[in-house]
mmCIF file of C-alpha atoms and ligand atoms in Angstrom:
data_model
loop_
_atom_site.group_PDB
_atom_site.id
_atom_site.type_symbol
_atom_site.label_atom_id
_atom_site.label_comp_id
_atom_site.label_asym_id
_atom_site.label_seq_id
_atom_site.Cartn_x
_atom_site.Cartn_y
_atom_site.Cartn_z
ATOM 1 C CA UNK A 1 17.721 90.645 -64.738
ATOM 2 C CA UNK A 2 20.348 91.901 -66.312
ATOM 3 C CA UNK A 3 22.763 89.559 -68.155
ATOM 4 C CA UNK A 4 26.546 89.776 -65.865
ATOM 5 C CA UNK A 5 29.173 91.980 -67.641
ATOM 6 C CA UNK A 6 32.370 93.686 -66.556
ATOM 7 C CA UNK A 7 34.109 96.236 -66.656
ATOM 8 C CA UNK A 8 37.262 95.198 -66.247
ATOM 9 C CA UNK A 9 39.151 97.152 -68.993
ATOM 10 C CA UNK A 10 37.650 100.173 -71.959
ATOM 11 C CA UNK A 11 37.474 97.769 -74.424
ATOM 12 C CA UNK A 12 34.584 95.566 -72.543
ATOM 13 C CA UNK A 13 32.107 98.187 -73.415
ATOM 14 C CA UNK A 14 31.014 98.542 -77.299
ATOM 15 C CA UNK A 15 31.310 102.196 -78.826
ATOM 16 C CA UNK A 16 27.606 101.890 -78.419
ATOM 17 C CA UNK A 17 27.399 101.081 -74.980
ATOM 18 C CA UNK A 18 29.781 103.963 -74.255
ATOM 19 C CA UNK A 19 27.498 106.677 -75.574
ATOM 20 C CA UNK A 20 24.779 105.310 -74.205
ATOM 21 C CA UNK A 21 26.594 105.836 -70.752
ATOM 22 C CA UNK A 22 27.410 109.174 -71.755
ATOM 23 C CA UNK A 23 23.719 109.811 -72.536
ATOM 24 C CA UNK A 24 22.861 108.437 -69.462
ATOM 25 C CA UNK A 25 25.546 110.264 -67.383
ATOM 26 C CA UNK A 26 24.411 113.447 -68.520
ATOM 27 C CA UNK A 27 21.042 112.624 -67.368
ATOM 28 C CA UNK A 28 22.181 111.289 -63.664
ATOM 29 C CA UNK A 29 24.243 114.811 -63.596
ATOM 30 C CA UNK A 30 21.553 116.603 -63.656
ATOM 31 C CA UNK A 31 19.377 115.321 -61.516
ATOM 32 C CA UNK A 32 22.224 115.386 -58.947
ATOM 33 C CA UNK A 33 23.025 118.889 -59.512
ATOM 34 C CA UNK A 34 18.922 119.620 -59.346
ATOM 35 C CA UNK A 35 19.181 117.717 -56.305
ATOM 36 C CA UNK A 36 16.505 115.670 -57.616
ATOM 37 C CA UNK A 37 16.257 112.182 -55.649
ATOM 38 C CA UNK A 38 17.232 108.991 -58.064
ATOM 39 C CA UNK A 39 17.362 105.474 -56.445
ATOM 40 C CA UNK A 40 17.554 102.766 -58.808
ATOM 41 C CA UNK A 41 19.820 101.060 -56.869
ATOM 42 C CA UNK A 42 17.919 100.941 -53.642
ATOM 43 C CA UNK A 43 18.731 98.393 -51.307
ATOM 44 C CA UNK A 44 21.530 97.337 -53.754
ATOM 45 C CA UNK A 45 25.363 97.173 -52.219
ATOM 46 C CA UNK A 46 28.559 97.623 -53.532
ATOM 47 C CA UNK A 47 31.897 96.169 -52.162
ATOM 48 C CA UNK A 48 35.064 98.429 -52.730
ATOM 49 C CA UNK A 49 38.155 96.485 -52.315
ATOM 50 C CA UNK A 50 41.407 98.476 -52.160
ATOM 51 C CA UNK A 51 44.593 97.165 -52.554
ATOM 52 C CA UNK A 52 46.137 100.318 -53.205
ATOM 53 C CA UNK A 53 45.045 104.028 -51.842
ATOM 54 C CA UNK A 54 42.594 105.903 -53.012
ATOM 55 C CA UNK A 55 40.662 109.230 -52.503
ATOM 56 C CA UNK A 56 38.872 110.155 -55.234
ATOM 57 C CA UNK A 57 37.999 106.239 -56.552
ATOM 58 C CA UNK A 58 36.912 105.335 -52.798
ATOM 59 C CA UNK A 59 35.012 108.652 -52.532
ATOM 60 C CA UNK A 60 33.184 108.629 -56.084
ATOM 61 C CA UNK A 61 32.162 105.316 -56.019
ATOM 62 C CA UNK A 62 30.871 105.819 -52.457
ATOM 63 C CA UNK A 63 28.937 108.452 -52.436
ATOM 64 C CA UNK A 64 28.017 107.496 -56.168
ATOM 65 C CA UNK A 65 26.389 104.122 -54.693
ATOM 66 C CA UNK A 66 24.781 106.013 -51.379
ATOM 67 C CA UNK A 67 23.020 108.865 -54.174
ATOM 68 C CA UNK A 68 21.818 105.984 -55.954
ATOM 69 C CA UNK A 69 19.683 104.781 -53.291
ATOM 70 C CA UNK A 70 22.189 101.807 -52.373
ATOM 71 C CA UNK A 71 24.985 100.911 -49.832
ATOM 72 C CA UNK A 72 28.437 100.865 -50.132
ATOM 73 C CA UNK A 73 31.022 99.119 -48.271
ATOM 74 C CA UNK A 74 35.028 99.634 -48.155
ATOM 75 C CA UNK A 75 37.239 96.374 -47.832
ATOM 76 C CA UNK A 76 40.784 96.706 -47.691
ATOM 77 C CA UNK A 77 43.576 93.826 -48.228
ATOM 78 C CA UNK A 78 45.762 94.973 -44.538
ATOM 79 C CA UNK A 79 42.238 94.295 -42.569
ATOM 80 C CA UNK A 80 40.872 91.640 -44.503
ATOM 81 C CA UNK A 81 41.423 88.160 -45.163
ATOM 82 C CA UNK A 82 42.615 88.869 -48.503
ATOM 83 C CA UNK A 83 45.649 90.306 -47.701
ATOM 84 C CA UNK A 84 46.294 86.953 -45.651
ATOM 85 C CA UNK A 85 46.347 85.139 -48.116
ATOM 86 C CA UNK A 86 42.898 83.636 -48.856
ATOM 87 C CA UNK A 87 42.414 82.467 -53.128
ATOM 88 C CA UNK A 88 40.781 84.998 -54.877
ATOM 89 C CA UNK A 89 38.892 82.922 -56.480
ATOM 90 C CA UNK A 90 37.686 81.971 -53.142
ATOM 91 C CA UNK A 91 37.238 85.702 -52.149
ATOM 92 C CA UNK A 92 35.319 85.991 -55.369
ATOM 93 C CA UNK A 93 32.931 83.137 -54.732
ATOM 94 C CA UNK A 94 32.153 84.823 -50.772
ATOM 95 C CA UNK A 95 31.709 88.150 -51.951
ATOM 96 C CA UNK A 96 30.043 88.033 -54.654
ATOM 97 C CA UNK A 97 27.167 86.077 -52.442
ATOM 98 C CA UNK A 98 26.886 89.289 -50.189
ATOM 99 C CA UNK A 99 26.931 91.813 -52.621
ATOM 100 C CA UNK A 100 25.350 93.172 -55.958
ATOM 101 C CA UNK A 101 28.596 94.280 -57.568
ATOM 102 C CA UNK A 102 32.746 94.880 -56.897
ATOM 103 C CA UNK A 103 34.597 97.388 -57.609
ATOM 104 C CA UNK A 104 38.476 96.227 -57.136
ATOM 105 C CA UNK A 105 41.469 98.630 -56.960
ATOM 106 C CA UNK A 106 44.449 95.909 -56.740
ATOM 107 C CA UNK A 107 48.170 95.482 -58.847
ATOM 108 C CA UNK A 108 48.040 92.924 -61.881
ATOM 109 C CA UNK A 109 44.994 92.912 -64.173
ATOM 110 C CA UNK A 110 45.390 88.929 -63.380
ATOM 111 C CA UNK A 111 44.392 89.193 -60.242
ATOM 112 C CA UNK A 112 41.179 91.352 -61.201
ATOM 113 C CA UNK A 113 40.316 88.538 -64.188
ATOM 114 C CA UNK A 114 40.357 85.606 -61.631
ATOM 115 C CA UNK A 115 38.223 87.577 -59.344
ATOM 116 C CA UNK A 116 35.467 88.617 -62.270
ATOM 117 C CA UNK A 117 35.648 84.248 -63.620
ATOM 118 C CA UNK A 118 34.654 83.539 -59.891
ATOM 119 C CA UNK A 119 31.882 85.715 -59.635
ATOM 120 C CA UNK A 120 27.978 86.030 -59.782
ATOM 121 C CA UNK A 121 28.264 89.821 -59.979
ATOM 122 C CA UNK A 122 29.992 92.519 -62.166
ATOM 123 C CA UNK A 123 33.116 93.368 -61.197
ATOM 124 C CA UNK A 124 34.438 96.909 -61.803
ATOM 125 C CA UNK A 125 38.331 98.052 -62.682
ATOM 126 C CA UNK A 126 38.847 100.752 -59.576
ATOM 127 C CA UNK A 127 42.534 100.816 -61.151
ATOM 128 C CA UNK A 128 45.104 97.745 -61.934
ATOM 129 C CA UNK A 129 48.856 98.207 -63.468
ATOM 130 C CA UNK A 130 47.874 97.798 -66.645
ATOM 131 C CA UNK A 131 44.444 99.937 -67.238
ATOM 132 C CA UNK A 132 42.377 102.372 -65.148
ATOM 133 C CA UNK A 133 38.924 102.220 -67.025
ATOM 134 C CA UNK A 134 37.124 104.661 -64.931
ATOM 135 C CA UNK A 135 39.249 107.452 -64.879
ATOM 136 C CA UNK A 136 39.340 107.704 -69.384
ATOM 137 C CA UNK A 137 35.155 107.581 -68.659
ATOM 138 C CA UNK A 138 35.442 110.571 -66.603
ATOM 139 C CA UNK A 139 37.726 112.083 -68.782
ATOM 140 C CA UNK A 140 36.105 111.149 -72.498
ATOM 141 C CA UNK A 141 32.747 113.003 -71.028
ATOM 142 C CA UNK A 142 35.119 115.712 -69.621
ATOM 143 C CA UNK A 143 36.155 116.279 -72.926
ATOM 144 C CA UNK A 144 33.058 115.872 -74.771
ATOM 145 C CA UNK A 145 31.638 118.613 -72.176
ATOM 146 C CA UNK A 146 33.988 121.118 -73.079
ATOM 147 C CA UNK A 147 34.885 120.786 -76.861
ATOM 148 C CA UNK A 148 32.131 118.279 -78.435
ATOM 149 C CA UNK A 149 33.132 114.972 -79.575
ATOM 150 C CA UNK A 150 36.624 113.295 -79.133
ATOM 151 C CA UNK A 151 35.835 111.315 -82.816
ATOM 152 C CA UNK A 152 39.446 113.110 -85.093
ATOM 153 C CA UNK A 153 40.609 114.794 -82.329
ATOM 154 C CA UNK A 154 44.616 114.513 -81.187
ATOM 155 C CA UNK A 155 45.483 113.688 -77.521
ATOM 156 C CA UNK A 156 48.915 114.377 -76.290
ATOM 157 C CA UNK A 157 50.299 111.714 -73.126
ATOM 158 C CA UNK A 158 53.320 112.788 -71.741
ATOM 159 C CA UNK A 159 55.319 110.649 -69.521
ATOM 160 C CA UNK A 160 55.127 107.333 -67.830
ATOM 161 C CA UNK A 161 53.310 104.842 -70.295
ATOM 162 C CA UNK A 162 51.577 103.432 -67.650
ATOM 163 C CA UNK A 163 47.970 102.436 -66.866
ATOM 164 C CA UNK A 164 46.133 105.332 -67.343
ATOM 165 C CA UNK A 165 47.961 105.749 -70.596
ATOM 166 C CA UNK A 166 47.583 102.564 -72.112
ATOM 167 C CA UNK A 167 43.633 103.113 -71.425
ATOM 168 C CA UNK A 168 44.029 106.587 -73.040
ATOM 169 C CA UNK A 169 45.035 103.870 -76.401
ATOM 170 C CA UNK A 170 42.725 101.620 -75.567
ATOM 171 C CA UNK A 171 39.782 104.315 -75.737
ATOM 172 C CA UNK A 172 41.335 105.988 -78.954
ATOM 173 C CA UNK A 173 40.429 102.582 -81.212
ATOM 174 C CA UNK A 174 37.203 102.854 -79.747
ATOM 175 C CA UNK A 175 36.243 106.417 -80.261
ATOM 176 C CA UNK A 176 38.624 106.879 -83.188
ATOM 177 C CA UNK A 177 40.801 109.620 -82.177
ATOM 178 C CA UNK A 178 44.544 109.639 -81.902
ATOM 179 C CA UNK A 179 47.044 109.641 -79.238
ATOM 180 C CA UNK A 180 50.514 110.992 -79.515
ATOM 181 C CA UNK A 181 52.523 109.510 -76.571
ATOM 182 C CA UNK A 182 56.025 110.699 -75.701
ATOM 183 C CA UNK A 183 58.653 109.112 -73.071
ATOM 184 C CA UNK A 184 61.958 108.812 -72.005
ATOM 185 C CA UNK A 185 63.459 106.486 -73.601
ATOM 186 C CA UNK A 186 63.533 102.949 -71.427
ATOM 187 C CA UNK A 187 59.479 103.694 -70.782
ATOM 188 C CA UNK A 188 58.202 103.606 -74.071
ATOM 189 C CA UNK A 189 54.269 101.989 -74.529
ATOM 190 C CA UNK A 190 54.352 97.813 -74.531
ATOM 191 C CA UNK A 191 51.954 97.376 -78.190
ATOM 192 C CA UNK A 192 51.066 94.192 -76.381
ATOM 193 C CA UNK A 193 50.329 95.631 -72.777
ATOM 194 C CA UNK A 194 48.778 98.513 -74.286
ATOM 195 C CA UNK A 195 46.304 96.138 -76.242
ATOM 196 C CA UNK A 196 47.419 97.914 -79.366
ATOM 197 C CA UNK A 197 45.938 96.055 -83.030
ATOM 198 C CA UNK A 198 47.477 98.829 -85.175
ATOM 199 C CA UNK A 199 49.279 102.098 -85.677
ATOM 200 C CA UNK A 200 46.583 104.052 -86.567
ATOM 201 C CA UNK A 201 45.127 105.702 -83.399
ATOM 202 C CA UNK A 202 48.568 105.576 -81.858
ATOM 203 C CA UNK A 203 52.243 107.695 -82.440
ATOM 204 C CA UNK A 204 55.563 107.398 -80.479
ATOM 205 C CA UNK A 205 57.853 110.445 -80.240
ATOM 206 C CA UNK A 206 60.978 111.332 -78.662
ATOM 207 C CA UNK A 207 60.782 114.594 -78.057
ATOM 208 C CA UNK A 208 57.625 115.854 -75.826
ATOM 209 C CA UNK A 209 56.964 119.188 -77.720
ATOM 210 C CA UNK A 210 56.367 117.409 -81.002
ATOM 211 C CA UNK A 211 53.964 115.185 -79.282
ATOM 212 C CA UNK A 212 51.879 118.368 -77.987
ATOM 213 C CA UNK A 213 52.505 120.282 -81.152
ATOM 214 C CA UNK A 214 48.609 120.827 -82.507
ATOM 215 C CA UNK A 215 47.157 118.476 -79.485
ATOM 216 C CA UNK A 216 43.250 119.341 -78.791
ATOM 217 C CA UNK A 217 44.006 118.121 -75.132
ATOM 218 C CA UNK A 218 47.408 117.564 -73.343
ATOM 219 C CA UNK A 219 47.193 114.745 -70.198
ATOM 220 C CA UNK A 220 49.925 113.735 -68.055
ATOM 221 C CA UNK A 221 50.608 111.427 -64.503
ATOM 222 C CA UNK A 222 52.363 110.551 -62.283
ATOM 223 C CA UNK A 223 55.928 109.837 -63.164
ATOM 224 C CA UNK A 224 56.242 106.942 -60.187
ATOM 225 C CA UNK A 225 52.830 105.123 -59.726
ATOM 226 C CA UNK A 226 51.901 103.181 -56.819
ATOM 227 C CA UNK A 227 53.703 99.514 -56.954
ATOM 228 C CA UNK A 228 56.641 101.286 -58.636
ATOM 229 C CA UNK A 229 58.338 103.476 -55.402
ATOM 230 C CA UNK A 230 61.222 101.404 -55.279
ATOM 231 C CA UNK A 231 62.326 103.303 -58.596
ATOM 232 C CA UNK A 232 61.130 107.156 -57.449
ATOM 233 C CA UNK A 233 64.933 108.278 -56.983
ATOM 234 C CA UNK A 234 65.446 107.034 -60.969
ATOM 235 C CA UNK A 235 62.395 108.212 -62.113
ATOM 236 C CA UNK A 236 62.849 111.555 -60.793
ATOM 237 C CA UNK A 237 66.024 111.819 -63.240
ATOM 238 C CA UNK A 238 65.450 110.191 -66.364
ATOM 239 C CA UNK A 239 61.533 111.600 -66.379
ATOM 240 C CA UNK A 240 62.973 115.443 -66.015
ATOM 241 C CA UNK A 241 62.424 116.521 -69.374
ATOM 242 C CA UNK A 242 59.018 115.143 -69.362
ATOM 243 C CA UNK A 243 57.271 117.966 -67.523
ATOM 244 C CA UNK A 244 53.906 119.903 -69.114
ATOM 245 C CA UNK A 245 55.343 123.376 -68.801
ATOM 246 C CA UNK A 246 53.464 126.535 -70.353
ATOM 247 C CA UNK A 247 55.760 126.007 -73.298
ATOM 248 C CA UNK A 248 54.491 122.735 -73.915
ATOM 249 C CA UNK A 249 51.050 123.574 -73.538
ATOM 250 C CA UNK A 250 52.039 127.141 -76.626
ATOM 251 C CA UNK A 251 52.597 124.142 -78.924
ATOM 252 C CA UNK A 252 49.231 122.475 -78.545
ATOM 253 C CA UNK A 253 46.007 124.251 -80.442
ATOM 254 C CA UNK A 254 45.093 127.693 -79.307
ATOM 255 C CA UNK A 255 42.032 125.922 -76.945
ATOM 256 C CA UNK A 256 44.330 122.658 -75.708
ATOM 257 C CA UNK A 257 42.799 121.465 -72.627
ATOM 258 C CA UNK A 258 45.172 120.042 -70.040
ATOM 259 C CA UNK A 259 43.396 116.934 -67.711
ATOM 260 C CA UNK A 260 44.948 114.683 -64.892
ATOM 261 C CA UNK A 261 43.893 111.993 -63.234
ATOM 262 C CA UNK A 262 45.009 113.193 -59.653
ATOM 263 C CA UNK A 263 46.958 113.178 -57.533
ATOM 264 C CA UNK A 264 49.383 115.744 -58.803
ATOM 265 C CA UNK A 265 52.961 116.419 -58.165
ATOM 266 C CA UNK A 266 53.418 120.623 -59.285
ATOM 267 C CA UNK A 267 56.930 120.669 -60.185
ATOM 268 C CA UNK A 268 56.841 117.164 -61.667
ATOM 269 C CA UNK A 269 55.074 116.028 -64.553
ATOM 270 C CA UNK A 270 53.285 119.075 -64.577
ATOM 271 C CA UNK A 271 54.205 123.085 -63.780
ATOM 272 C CA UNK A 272 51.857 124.919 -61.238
ATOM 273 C CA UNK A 273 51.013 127.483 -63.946
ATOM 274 C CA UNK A 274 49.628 124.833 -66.300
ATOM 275 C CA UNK A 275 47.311 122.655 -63.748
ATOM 276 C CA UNK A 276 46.397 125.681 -62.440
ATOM 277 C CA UNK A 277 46.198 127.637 -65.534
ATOM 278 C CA UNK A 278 42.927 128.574 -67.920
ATOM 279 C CA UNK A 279 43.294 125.044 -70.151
ATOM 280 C CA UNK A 280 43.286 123.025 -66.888
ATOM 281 C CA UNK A 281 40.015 121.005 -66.572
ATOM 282 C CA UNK A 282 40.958 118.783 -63.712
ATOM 283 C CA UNK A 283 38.592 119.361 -61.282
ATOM 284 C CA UNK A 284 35.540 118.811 -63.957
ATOM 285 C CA UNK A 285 37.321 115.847 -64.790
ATOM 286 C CA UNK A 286 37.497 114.585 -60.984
ATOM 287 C CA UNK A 287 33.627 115.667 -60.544
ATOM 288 C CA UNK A 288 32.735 113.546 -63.533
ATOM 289 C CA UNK A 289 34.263 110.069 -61.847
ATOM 290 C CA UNK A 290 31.149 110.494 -59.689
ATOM 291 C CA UNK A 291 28.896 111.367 -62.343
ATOM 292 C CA UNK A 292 30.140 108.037 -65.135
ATOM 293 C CA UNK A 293 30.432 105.761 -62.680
ATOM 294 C CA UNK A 294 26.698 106.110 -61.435
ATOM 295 C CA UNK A 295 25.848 105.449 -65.170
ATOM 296 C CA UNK A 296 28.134 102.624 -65.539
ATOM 297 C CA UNK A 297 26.980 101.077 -61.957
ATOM 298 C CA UNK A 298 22.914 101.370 -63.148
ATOM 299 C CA UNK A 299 24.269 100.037 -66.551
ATOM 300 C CA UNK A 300 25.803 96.870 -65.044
ATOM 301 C CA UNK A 301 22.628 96.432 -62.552
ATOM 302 C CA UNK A 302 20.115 97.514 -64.496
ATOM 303 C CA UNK A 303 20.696 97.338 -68.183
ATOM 304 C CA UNK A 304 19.565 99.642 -70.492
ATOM 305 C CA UNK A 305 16.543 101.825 -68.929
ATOM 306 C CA UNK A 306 13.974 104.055 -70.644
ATOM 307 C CA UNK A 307 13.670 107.053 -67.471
HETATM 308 N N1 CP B 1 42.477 109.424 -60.145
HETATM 309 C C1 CP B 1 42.291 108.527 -59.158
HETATM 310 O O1 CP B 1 41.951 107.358 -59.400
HETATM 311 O O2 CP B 1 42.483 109.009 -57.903
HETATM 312 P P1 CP B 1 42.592 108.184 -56.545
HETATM 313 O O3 CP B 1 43.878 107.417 -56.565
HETATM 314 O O4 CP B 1 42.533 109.223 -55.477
HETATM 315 O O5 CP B 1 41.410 107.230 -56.464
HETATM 316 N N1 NVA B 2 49.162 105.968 -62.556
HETATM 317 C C1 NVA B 2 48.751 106.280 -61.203
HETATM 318 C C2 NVA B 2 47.308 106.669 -61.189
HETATM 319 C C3 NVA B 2 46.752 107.039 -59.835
HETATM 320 C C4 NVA B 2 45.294 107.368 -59.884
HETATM 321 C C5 NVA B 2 48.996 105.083 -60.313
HETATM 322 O O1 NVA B 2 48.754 103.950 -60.763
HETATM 323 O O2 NVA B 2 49.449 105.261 -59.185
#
């Protein structure tokens, strides 16, 4: 048996690990596009708890468990005792007797950490506050698909420094390449929420079209994520500069590619001509949440394996 490990962040996988669940991703893609059967997981379930919406998290890791030969099942905190107020830990402890591994969508990355101490199985980060792990798999093997490795290479993250940036910086110590974040001023990254140990993989700017100026990819979200609707109205106004226009995307390299994580808000952080436009990767990058998180489900189960 494999020894327990989580997922509860980027940086809880080795730079090793990660290619290996590239390698292995590419290998699970195919078979699924060949429509070849692989079951590994048979008779194995998973337990999706959502705290938060979802489509494509819910969805991926779904039909991601069900193609692996195992079951899935979908808990969420307004129909379950958790949103009553039951311990966590507590939920942990019950859970994690029924099932084979948890995938938690939820608000504080607390809440996630005293889940994963309380239990016998690994427990997966379906999106917190602070980091959404998945989604920077999905897009690191997005990227690698399309240009070769990330390893030098100069990300541009306009907007909201929010989770799915501060895994963008998490990611870029691992795989060594840099990210060039720009904000409005009030939102700049937190070094210490980010995770940040150093300067190197990591730039601030003011101004958004010096951030993108010579990017290899441009990546943007939502300027009001979920938890934070109270301040949409404010948001709306001090973020207004902050949108990935064609402009934006003219100061980037001549073969930029623009990702999001989804859902999108045309008009908002990003202009219909650029998500829908020839640099846009976004729905490779959705596909490959199925794809990674198949490898990263067999890699928690399973280990390393040889087919
Ligand atoms: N990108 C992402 O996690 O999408 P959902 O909120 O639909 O799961
Ligand atoms: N930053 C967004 C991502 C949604 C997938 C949010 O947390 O709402």
């Amino acid at each position: 048996m494999a020894t327990l490990r989580h997922f509860l962040q980027m940086k809880d996988l080795a730079k090793d690990e990660l290619a290996y669940l590239f390698d292995r991703t590419r290998i699970i893609k195919a078979r699924f596009k060949a429509y070849q059967r692989y079951w590994p997981l048979q008779d194995r379930t998973l337990v999706m708890i959502f705290e938060k919406a979802s489509t494509r998290t819910r969805l991926s890791f779904e039909a991601g468990m069900h193609q692996l030969g195992g079951s899935a099942i979908y808990l969420n905190t307004r129909d379950s005792q958790l949103g009553r107020g039951e311990p966590v830990e507590d939920a942990a402890e019950v859970i994690s007797r029924m099932s084979d591994i948890v995938m938690i969508r939820t608000y504080e990355q607390e809440i996630i950490e005293r889940f994963a101490s309380h239990s016998r199985v690994p427990v997966i980060n379906g999106l917190t506050n602070e980091y959404h792990p998945c989604q920077i798999l999905a897009d690191i093997f997005t990227f690698i698909e399309h240009r070769g490795p990330i390893q030098g290479k100069s990300v541009a993250w306009i907007g909201d420094s929010n989770n799915v940036c501060n895994t963008w910086l998490q990611a870029a110590e691992v795989f060594d390449f840099k990210v060039r974040v720009s904000t409005p001023p009030g939102y700049e990254v937190e070094a210490e929420r980010a995770g940040l140990h150093g300067t190197d993989h990591f730039e601030q700017f003011a101004d958004p079209m010096v951030a993108a100026r010579g990017a290899d990819l441009v990546t943007t979200d939502v300027w009001t994520s979920m938890g934070f609707e109270a301040e949409n109205e404010e948001r709306l106004r001090d973020f207004a500069d902050w949108q990935v226009d064609a402009e934006m995307m003219r100061a980037a390299r001549s073969d930029v590619l623009f990702m999001h994580c989804l859902p999108a808000h045309r008009g908002e952080e990003v202009a219909a001509e650029v998500i829908d436009g020839p640099h846009s990767v976004v729905w490779d990058e959705a596909e490959n949440r199925l794809h990674t998180q198949k490898a990263l489900m067999e890699f928690l189960l399973l280990g390393r394996v040889e087919d």
